[in-house]
Each structure stands twice: as structure tokens, then as C-alpha cells.
Tab-separated table of C-alpha atoms in Angstrom:
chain	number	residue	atom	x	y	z
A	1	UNK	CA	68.349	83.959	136.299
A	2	UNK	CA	71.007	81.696	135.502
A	3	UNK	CA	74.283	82.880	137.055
A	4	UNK	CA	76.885	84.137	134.398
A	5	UNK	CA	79.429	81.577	133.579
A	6	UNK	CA	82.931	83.502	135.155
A	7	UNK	CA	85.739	82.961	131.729
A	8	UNK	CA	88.837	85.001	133.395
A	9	UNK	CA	92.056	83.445	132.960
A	10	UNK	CA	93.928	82.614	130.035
A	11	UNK	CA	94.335	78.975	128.983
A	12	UNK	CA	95.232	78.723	125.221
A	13	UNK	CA	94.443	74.740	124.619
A	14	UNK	CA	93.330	73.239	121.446
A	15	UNK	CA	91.267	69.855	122.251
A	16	UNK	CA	91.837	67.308	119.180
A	17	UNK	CA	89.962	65.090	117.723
A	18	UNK	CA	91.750	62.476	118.541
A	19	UNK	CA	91.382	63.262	122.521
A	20	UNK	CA	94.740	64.328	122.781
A	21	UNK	CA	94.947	68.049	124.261
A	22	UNK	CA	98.008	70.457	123.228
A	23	UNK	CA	99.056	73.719	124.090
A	24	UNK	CA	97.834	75.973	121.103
A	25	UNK	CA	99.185	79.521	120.985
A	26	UNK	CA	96.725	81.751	118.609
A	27	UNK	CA	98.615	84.815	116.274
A	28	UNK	CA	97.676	87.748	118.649
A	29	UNK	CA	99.326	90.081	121.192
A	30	UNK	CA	100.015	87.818	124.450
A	31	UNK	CA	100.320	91.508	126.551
A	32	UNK	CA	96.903	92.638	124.805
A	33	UNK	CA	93.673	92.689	127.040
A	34	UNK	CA	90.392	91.436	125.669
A	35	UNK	CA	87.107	91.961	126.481
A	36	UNK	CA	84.885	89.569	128.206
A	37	UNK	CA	81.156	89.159	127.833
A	38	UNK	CA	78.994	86.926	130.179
A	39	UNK	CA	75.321	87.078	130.772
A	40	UNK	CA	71.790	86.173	129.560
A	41	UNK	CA	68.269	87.191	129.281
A	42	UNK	CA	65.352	84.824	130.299
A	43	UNK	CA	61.490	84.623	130.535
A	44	UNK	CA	61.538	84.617	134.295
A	45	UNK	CA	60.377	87.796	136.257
A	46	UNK	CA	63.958	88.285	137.593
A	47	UNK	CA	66.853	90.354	136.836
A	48	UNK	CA	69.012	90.078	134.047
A	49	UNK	CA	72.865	90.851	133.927
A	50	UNK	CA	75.407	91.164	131.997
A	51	UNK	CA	79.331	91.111	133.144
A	52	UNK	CA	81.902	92.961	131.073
A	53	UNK	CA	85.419	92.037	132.135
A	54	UNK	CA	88.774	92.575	130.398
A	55	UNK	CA	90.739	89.293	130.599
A	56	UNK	CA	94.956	89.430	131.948
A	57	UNK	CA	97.287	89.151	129.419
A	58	UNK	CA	99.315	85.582	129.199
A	59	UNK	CA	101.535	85.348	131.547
A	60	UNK	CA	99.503	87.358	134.570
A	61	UNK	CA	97.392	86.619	137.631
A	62	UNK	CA	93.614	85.650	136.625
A	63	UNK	CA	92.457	88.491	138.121
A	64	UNK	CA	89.084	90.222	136.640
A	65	UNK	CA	89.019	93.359	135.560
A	66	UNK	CA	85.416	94.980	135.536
A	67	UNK	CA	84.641	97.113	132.613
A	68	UNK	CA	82.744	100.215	134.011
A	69	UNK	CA	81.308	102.947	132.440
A	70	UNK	CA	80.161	101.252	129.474
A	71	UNK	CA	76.624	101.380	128.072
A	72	UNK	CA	74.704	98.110	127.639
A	73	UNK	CA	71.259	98.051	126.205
A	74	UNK	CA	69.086	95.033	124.695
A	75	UNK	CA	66.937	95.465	121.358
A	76	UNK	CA	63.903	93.472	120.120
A	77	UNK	CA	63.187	92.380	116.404
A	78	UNK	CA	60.752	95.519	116.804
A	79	UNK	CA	63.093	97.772	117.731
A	80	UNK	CA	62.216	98.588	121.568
A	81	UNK	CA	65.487	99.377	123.073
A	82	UNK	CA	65.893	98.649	126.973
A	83	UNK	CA	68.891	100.438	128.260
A	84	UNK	CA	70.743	98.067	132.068
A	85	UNK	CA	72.166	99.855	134.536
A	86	UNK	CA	75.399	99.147	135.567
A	87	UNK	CA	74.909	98.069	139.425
A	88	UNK	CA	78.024	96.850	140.350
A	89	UNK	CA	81.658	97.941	138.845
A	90	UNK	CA	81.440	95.932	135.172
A	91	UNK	CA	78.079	94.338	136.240
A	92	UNK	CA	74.791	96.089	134.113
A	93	UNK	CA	71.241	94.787	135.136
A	94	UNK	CA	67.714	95.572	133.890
A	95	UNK	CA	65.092	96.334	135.868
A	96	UNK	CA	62.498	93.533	136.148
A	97	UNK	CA	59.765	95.253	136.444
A	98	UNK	CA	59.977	96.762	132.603
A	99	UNK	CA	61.806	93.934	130.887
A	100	UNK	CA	61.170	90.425	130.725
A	101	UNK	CA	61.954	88.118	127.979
A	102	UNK	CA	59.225	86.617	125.633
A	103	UNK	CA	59.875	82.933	124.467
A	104	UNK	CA	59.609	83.439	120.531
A	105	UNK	CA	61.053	87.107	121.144
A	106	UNK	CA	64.548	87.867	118.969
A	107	UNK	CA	66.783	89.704	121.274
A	108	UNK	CA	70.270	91.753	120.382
A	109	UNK	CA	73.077	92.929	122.789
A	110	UNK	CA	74.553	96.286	121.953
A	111	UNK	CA	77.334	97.337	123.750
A	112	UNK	CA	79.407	100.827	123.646
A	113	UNK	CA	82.823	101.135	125.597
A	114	UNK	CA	84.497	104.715	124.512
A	115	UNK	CA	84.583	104.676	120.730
A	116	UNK	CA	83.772	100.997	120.374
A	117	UNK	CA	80.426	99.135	119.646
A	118	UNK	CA	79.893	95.777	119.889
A	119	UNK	CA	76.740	93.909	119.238
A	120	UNK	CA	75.030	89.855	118.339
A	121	UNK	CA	73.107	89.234	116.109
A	122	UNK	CA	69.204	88.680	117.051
A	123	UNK	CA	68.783	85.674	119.162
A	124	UNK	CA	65.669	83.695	119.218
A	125	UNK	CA	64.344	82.933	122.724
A	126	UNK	CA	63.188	79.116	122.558
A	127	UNK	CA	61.080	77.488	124.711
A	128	UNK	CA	61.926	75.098	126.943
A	129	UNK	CA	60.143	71.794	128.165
A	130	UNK	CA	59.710	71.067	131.816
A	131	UNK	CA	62.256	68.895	134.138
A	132	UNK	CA	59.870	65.951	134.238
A	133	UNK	CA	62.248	64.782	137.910
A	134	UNK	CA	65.418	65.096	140.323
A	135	UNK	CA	66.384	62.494	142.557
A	136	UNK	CA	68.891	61.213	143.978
A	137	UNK	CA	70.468	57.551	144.574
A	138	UNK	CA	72.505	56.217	147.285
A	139	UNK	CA	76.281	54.885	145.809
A	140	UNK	CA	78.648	52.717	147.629
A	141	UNK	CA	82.338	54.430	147.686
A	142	UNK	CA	84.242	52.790	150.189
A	143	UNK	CA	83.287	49.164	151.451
A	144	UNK	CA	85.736	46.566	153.563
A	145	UNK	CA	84.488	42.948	153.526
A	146	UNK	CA	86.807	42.540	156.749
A	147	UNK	CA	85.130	45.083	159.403
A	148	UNK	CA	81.803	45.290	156.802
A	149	UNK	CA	82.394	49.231	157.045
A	150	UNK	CA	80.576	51.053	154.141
A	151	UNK	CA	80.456	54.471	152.974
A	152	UNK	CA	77.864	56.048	151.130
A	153	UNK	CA	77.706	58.655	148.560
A	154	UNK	CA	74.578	60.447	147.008
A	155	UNK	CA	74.109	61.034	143.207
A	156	UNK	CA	71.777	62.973	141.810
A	157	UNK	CA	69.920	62.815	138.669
A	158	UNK	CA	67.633	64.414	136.410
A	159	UNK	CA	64.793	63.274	133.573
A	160	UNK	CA	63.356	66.065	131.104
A	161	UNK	CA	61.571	64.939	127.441
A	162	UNK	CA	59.871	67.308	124.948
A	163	UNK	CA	57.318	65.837	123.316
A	164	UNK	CA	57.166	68.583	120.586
A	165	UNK	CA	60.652	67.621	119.519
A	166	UNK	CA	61.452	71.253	119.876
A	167	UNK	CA	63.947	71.460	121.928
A	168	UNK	CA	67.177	69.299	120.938
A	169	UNK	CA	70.234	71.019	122.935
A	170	UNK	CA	69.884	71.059	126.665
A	171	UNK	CA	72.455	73.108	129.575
A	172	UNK	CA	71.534	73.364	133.475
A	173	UNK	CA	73.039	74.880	135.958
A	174	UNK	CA	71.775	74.524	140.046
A	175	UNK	CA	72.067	76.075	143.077
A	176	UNK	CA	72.773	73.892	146.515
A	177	UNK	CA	71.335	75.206	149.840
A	178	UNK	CA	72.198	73.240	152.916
A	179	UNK	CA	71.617	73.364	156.475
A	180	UNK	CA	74.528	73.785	158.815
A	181	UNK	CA	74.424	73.327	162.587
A	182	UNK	CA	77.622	73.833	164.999
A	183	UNK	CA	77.083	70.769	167.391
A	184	UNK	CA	77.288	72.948	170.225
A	185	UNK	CA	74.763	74.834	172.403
A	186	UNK	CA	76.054	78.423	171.044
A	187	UNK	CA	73.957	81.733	169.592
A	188	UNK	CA	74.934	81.207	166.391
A	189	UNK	CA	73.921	77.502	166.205
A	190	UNK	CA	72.090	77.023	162.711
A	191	UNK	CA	73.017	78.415	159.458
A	192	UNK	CA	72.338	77.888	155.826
A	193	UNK	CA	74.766	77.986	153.252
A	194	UNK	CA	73.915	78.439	149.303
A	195	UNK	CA	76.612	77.929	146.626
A	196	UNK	CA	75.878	78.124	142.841
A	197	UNK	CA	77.078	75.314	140.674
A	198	UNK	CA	80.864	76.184	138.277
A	199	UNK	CA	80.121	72.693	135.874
A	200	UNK	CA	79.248	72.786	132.365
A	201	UNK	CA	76.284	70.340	132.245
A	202	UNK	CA	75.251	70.017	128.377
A	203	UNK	CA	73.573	67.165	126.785
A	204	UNK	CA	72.712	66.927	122.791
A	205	UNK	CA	69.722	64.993	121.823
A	206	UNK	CA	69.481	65.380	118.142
A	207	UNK	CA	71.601	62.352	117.572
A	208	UNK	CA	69.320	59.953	119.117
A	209	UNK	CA	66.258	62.232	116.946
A	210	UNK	CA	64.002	62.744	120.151
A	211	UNK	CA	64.105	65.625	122.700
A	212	UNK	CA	64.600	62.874	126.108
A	213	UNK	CA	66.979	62.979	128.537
A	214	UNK	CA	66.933	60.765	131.077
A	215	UNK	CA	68.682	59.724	134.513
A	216	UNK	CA	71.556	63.024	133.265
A	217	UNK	CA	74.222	62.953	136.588
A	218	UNK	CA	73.926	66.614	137.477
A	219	UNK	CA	75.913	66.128	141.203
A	220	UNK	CA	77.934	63.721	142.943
A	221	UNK	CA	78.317	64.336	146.634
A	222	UNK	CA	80.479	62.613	148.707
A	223	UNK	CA	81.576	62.349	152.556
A	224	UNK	CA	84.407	64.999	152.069
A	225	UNK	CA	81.809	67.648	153.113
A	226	UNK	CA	78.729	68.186	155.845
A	227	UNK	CA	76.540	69.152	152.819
A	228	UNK	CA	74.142	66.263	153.654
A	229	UNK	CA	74.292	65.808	157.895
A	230	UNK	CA	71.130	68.592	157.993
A	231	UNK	CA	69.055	69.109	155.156
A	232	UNK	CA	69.671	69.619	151.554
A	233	UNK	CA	68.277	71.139	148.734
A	234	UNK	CA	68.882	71.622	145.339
A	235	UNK	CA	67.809	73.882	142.563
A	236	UNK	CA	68.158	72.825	138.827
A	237	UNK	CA	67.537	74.978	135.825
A	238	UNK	CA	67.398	74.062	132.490
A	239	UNK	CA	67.606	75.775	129.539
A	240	UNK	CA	67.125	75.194	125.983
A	241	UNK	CA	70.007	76.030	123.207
A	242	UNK	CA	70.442	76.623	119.760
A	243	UNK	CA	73.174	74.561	117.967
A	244	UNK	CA	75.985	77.191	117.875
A	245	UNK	CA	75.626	77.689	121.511
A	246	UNK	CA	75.861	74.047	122.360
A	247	UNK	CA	78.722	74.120	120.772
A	248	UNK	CA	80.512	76.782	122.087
A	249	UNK	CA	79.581	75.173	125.382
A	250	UNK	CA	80.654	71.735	124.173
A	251	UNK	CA	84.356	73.212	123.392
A	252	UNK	CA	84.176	75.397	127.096
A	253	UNK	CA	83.832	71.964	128.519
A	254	UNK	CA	86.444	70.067	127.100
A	255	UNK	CA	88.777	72.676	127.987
A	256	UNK	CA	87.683	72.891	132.043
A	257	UNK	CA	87.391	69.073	132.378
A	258	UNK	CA	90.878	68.725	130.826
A	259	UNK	CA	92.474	71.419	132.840
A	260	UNK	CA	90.123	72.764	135.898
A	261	UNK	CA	88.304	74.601	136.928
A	262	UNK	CA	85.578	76.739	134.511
A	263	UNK	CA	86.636	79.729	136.852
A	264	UNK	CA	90.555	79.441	135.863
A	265	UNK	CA	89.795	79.451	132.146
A	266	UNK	CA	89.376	82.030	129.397
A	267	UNK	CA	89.193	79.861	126.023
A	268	UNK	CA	90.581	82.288	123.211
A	269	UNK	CA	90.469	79.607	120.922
A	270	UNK	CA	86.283	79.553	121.104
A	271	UNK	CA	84.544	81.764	118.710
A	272	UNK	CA	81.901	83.831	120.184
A	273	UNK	CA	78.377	85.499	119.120
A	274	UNK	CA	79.913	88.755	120.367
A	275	UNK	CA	81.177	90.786	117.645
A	276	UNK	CA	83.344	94.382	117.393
A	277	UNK	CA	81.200	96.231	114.897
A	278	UNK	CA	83.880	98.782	114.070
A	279	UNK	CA	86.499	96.203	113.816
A	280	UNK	CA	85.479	92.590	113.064
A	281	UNK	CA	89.293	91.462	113.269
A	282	UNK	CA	88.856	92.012	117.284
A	283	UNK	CA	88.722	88.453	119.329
A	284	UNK	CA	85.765	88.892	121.814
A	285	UNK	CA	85.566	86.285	124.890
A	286	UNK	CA	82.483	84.946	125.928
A	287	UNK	CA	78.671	84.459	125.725
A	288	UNK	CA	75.413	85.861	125.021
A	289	UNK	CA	72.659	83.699	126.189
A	290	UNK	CA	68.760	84.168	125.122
A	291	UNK	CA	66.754	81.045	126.746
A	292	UNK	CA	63.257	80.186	128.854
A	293	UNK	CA	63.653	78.326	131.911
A	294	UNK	CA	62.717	75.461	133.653
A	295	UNK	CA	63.221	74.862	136.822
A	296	UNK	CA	62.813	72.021	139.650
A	297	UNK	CA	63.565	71.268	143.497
A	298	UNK	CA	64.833	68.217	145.466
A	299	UNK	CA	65.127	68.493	149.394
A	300	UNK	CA	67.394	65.610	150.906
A	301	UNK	CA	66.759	64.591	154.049
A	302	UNK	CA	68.284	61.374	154.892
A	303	UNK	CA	70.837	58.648	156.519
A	304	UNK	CA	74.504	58.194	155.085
A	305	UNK	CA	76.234	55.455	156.160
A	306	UNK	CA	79.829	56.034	157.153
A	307	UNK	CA	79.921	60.211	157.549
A	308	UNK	CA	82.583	61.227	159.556
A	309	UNK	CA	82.178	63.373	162.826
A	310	UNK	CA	83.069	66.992	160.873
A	311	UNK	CA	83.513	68.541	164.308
A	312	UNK	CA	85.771	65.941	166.391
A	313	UNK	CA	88.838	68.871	165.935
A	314	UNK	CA	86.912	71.530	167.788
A	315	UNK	CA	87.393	71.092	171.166
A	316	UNK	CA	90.869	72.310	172.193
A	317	UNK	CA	90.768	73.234	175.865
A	318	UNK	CA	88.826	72.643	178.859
A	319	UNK	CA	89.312	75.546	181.741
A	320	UNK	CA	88.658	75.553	185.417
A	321	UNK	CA	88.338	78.434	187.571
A	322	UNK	CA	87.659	82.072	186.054
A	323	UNK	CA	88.399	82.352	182.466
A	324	UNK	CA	91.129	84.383	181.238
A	325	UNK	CA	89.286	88.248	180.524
A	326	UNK	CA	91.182	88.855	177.273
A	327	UNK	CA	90.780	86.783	173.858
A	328	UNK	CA	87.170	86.003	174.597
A	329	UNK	CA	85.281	85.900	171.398
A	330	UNK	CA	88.657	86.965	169.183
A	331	UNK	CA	91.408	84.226	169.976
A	332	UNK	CA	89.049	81.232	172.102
A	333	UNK	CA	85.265	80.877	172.112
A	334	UNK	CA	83.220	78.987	174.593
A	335	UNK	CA	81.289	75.863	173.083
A	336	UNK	CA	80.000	74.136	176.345
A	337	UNK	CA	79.836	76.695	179.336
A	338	UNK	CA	79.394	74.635	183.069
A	339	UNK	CA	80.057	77.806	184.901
A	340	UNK	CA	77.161	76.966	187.309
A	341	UNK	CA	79.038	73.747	188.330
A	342	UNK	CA	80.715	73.453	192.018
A	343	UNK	CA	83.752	73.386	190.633
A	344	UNK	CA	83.303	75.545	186.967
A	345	UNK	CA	84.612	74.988	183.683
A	346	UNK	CA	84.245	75.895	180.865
A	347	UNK	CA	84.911	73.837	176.776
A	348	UNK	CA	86.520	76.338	174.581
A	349	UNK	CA	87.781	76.067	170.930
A	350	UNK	CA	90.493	78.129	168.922
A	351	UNK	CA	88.325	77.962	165.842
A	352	UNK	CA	85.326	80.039	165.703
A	353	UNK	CA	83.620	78.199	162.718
A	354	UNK	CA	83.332	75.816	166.107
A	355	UNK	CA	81.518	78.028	168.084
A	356	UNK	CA	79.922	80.571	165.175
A	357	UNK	CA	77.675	78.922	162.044
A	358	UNK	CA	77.811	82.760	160.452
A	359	UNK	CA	81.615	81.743	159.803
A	360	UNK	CA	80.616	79.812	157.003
A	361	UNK	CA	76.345	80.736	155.844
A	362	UNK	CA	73.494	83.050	157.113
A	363	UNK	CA	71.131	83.022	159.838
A	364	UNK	CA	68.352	84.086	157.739
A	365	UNK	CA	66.415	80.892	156.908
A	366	UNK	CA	65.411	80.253	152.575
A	367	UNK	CA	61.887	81.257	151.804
A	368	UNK	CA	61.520	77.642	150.316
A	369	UNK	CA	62.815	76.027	153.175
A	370	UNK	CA	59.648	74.818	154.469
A	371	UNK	CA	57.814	73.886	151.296
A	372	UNK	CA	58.530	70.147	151.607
């Protein structure tokens, strides 16, 4: 399932036509909360979720504020009604083994918080072609003629056509999992790490009057982190939109590549599908998503010229003798242990993501790991 997009700040920008962006302050109460709606439903045998959040008034910290207690259900065009449970405070899930999208299925959200019901209309769940590939391509980013140093980056692409001409507005979203080793002989040696993607990646095809994408820059990584020392992989999903939600996308990312971060960002000024039944007058923030899903892997596993040594701060004492009995494991850890030595000593670093991979990922290797 495609993670939720997080809208929960408050950012009141109007993006121009003419590229210019100025502060726009909308005719509504700056000290009043509104309600936030992220979530979709897809054809895959997963679980679906929907996030209800109130967003902080102007002025306040963009903190979320989970909506609990509320009841949640999805309808059909027939009628079937399948009630989510919430799971987490503000967070309501179905249960995949009785609901699962249909691509051509119309779906409606129907929520009830106290006295208020708010709903969408039906949304029509398209299909969506397959990513045809994801690669990736080495890129120069730092060269000097003088010492012929060179330092490599790694962008990745992806290709995707629909030959029914179906399917005009594309999004994706990925998921990176990378292997992380501490470069010492310690317990907690490897570690894999898995972060979800917080871009709006969007491309519209009907201008060009065919359904092809094709070499779309989903990721640039560059030497600033260890993503790519190991082994890499990445997860893209694609989905397939209708016009109004490529647009409401389009305007989401004008607004979080002229100011941020999507995560710092509640756009007021962007209609939504989301509706207050009892009073229409109510702004509601947010989206409700109804798509299939594609979805392809790339693994990296390969040379970078130029990568720093990550690791070169780590070791900040050496000890002889008998090492001090208090602190071990909470202020020093040992990273290279030659107690068995004539004369013993022992390597030991003040920063445990030095000595401890859990500091930063999990021990429990991906199910995919090994499938290429």
C-alpha cells in the first residue's frame, strides 16, 4: 500500500502563474483546527489505511493531532459497506483478508466524527500499466583536472508506457532498503535500514497524447550518505490518476519544492475530494486516493568512485591494561578488543552507532533480500 502522504503544518502560499510564490492568507479562523484526511485503497492484498489528523492552528508547532474515536467505513457502487478499524490513535485499517480493491470498482469514504459526516464522492479504481524498467546511471559531481579526483553519484530512473492509452496521469512513490555494516568486528555488525520516500513524483502524459514515460528521475543519491557502500534496493510503485487528483498533486508539489519539505506543509489553499456533508462551507485538508498498483525492484550493488570513509570519526581511544568496570556498553563501547595480547588493549569509541548497527536499522534481514 502506498504510504499516506503526511500534510501537517500550515503553510498558506499561493503559487502564480507567473512562477512567482506569495504569501496568501485565505478568509478563515487562523486559531481554528481542521481536519486532515490521508489514505488510499488499492488492488493489492495488503492493508489499507486511512489517517485522520486535525492540523495546528497558524502560528503553532506542526505537531499532529490524531483523530480517534471516529468511524471510517468504505462503500461500493453496490452498496457493500466495509467498516476499518482504528489500529493506531487516528490511524483506521481494513482487514485484508475481507477487502481488497477491484480495478473498475467505484469506491466512497464515509467518515463520522461526533455529529459530523464527511464523505467523497465514488471514485473509480483505474488500472494501471506495468513499470516497463528502473535503473540507475552513474553521474559525475565533483571532478578536479589537477589531482584527476572524481566523485560519483547514482541516478535512478524509471520507463512505464500504456499501450491502451488508458492511463494518462502517473504518481510513484518508493521505498529504499540498504545494507549497513559497522566496520568493526562487533555483535551487532550488519543491519538493514528501510526509509519510505516524502517526494511528490507526478508526471502528465496527455499533452504529448500517448500514455509513455520514459527515463522519469525518481532518486538522486549522492556521497553525503552510506546508502550505497553495501547493497541497495529500491522499491517503486506507480499508480494511475484521474485528472483532479493530478492536480491536486500538481499544486501539493509546487508548494513543497518552493518551501520544503512535504512533511512541513498543510496546503489550505488546495481543494480536496473530502467533503463535510452537514456543512459544505467546512475546508477539509487532504486526499482520498482509489488506484491499482504497479510495482518494480532494482538492487544496486556496485563501485562509487570517491565515497568517503563514513566511519574515520569512530575511534576515540585506545586503552591498555584492565578497562575501566563502569560505562561499558552506556558511555564507551569496544570496537577492536586485543585483550589476548602480551600487553592488552583494547579500541573503544564514544559513539555507539560505532560499535551497534541496531542504532540506526534492524537485524532482521528483508524477505526479498536474496531474490537477485
Amino acid at each position: 500500500m502506498m504510504r499516506s502522504q503526511n500534510i501537517t503544518g500550515i503553510i498558506l502560499f499561493l503559487v502564480l502563474a507567473a512562477g512567482c510564490t506569495t504569501q496568501f492568507f485565505p478568509d478563515y479562523d487562523q486559531n481554528q483546527e481542521q481536519l486532515v484526511v490521508e489514505g488510499m485503497i488499492t488492488d493489492q492484498n495488503e492493508v489499507n489505511r486511512i489517517k485522520l489528523s486535525k492540523s495546528s492552528p497558524v502560528g503553532q508547532p506542526l505537531v499532529r493531532k490524531p483523530v480517534k474515536g471516529a468511524t471510517v467505513s468504505i462503500i461500493n457502487e453496490d452498496g457493500i459497506v466495509t467498516p476499518l478499524k482504528e489500529t493506531l490513535p487516528g490511524i483506521y485499517s481494513t482487514d485484508s483478508t475481507k477487502f481488497r480493491g477491484q480495478v473498475g470498482g467505484k469506491y466512497s469514504l464515509n467518515i463520522r466524527i461526533l455529529n459530523a459526516t464527511y464523505s467523497t464522492d465514488f471514485i473509480e479504481m483505474k488500472p494501471v500499466p506495468p513499470i516497463t524498467s528502473v535503473y540507475y546511471e552513474k553521474v559525475l559531481i565533483k571532478y578536479s583536472p589537477d589531482s584527476l579526483y572524481r566523485d560519483e553519484g547514482c541516478k535512478i530512473y524509471l520507463d512505464t508506457y500504456d499501450p491502451s492509452g488508458k492511463c494518462l496521469f502517473f504518481k510513484w512513490d518508493f521505498t529504499e532498503t540498504y545494507e549497513y555494516q559497522v566496520p568493526y568486528d562487533v555483535r551487532n555488525k550488519i543491519c538493514w535500514v528501510t526509509e519510505n520516500s516524502d517526494m511528490v513524483l507526478i508526471k502528465n502524459t496527455s499533452i504529448y497524447n500517448r500514455a509513455r514515460v520514459t527515463k522519469y528521475p525518481i532518486l538522486f543519491i549522492t556521497d553525503e550518505t552510506d546508502k550505497l557502500k553495501e547493497r541497495y534496493s529500491i522499491l517503486v510503485k506507480q499508480y494511475s490518476l484521474n485528472e483532479a487528483e493530478y492536480e491536486f498533486w500538481e499544486k501539493v508539489q509546487n508548494i513543497s519544492q518552493n518551501i520544503g519539505s512535504l512533511y512541513d506543509i498543510t496546503p489550505v489553499a488546495i481543494p480536496s475530494n473530502i467533503r463535510n456533508d452537514n456543512n459544505p462551507e467546512e475546508s477539509v485538508l487532504g486526499y482520498f486516493s482509489v488506484s491499482a498498483v504497479a510495482k518494480k525492484r532494482l538492487f544496486i550493488e556496485d563501485q562509487f568512485l570517491g565515497w568517503p570513509n563514513f566511519y574515520s570519526y569512530c575511534a576515540t581511544d585506545t586503552v591498555y591494561g584492565n578497562l575501566p568496570p563502569e560505562g561499558l556498553n552506556i558511555n564507551y563501547w569496544i570496537i577492536e578488543d586485543y585483550g589476548d595480547e602480551t600487553l592488552p588493549f583494547w579500541v573503544v569509541t564514544t559513539y555507539r552507532e560505532c560499535a551497534d548497527c541496531t542504532t540506526k536499522g534492524t537485524r532482521v534481514r528483508p524477505s526479498f533480500w536474496n531474490e537477485h
